[in-house]
Structure formats: C-alpha cells, structure tokens
Amino acid sequence: MFQHKTIDGAALNLPLGKIVCVGRNYAEHAKELGNEVPKSPLLFMKPASAAIALERPFSIPADMGAVHHEVEIALLIGKPASGIVAADAWPCVAAVGVALDLTLRDVQDTLKAKGQPWEMAKAFDGACPLSNWLPLEKIQDKDNIHIRLEKNGELKQDGNSQQMITSIPNLMAYISQFFSLQPGDVILTGTPAGVGPLQSGDTLKATLDTHQTFSTRVL
Ligand code: ZN
C-alpha cells in the first residue's frame, strides 16, 4: 500500500484513493506525439495500486515495448472538492509534488489506433512513482510552478505551469464536475514536451519549483 509522506519523510494521515490525470495539457507535448490540442481537458485515471515511492529505485515492465517518462506537477488533495469553481480550487490542495506518469507508449499507440481506453498503458502496477509532498505554502508562486527532469545528467523535460493549456484551478474545477475529489487523492497535471523511453540503469532527477530535487533510478 502506498503511503503519502511529507518532504521530511513523515507519514501523512491521508489515504491514497485515486489518481486523476490529464493528457495533452502542454501544447508542445501534444505536438511532439502528433496529437491535436483537445478542446476540453482529456482525463484518465490511475488506481492507487499504480503508485510507488519515487525515492526508491523502480523496475519497468519488460517485453511490453517502450516505457516513457512523463514528469508532471502532482497535487495532493487535502479537502473534499465536488462541483467546485476555479476560485475554490487551491484551498483544497494540501501539497505539491512530482509524479512520473509512466506510459507504455507502444501499447498506448495500439489502443489509440483502435479507439480503446488507455488504462493498460497507464494504470499498470508501478505506473505512478510519486514524490514526497511539499506543503503548498512552501511553493514560491503557485501560479508559476517549474518542473524539470534530467535523465542520466541530461535535461530532458523543462516546463512551467504557466504553459498549461488548462490552468491548475480550472483543471480542478473541471475534474470535480465529474469526479468528487477526496482527501488523499492525487491529480497529475500533464507533462511538458521531451518525453522519451526509459532503460534499465537510467538515473533520473526531477526538480520542482526550481529548488526541490528528487532522484531515483530504473532497476
Ligand atoms: Zn501524463
């Protein structure tokens, strides 16, 4: 069972429920995969069983084609949110962190071509490494959150929440029209451009909000 933790490693008394994700929330990323920018947010979910601690080295599925990294700003829900308006969104967020939305890209391409749901490519065990959580008040400017990913010392992804097609408050309002958000739930806010395949032995370093770094490794 996944356990939410603070940035200091203390256990948080919030159960992980669901992980709600958004696809194609950065125009440059939609373009790099040859997708159109959606008119409204493209939502999908990962179950709690997909979550693992980012700080621990993790393994990736073998023999299922390419496994891509998608680094994303993650939000930990602290208060229930159902049918909210954007202005009420931030007070429902307890903390901010980093997630890797691991994606079986070849499997996803096959599913997309058949018009089928993405779960098999996105919701498998271990598909969502999640970092420890930085309290919202520690974020310098919540309307301007930076996210980066280095792989083997090389900068691969570099984005900012201002580049999002749907902003975090608008995204939360939209999500909460369909799914009630409960304390402990997580939102993944989309990936900037630069996604790519992972290999055994890769080292990864994610940086949140310019100063907070999280390192991990592919077994
Ligand atoms: Zn993603």
PDB file of C-alpha atoms in Angstrom, residues 14 22 42 44 47 63 68-70 77 88 91 95 107 114 116 124 132-133 136 140 144-145 158-159 168 189 192 215:
ATOM      1  CA  LEU A  14      -4.295  10.714   4.182  1.00  0.00           C
ATOM      2  CA  VAL A  22      -4.823  14.957 -17.685  1.00  0.00           C
ATOM      3  CA  LEU A  42      -8.592  14.887 -21.624  1.00  0.00           C
ATOM      4  CA  PHE A  44      -7.941   9.465 -17.345  1.00  0.00           C
ATOM      5  CA  PRO A  47      -5.669   3.352  -9.442  1.00  0.00           C
ATOM      6  CA  ASP A  63       8.631  -7.061 -23.132  1.00  0.00           C
ATOM      7  CA  HIS A  68       8.163   6.587 -21.495  1.00  0.00           C
ATOM      8  CA  HIS A  69       8.820   9.044 -18.682  1.00  0.00           C
ATOM      9  CA  GLU A  70       6.360  11.912 -18.325  1.00  0.00           C
ATOM     10  CA  ILE A  77      -5.903  16.885  -2.271  1.00  0.00           C
ATOM     11  CA  ASP A  88     -12.190  27.483  -4.657  1.00  0.00           C
ATOM     12  CA  PRO A  91      -7.692  25.789  -0.787  1.00  0.00           C
ATOM     13  CA  ALA A  95       0.679  19.870  -1.044  1.00  0.00           C
ATOM     14  CA  VAL A 107       0.712  -0.266 -26.046  1.00  0.00           C
ATOM     15  CA  LYS A 114      -8.299   1.019 -32.006  1.00  0.00           C
ATOM     16  CA  GLN A 116      -9.818   1.906 -26.894  1.00  0.00           C
ATOM     17  CA  PHE A 124      -0.321  -0.876 -14.503  1.00  0.00           C
ATOM     18  CA  ASN A 132       7.147  13.136  -1.017  1.00  0.00           C
ATOM     19  CA  TRP A 133       4.937  16.208  -0.667  1.00  0.00           C
ATOM     20  CA  LEU A 136       1.533  24.326  -0.674  1.00  0.00           C
ATOM     21  CA  GLN A 140       7.103  30.315  -4.143  1.00  0.00           C
ATOM     22  CA  ASN A 144       4.217  29.740 -11.740  1.00  0.00           C
ATOM     23  CA  ILE A 145       5.492  26.292 -10.760  1.00  0.00           C
ATOM     24  CA  ASP A 158      11.561  21.532 -18.671  1.00  0.00           C
ATOM     25  CA  GLY A 159       8.189  23.157 -18.182  1.00  0.00           C
ATOM     26  CA  ILE A 168      -4.460  24.106 -12.257  1.00  0.00           C
ATOM     27  CA  THR A 189      -1.457  17.969 -14.271  1.00  0.00           C
ATOM     28  CA  PRO A 192       5.682  19.203 -20.788  1.00  0.00           C
ATOM     29  CA  SER A 215      16.315  11.464  -7.506  1.00  0.00           C
TER      30      SER A 215
END
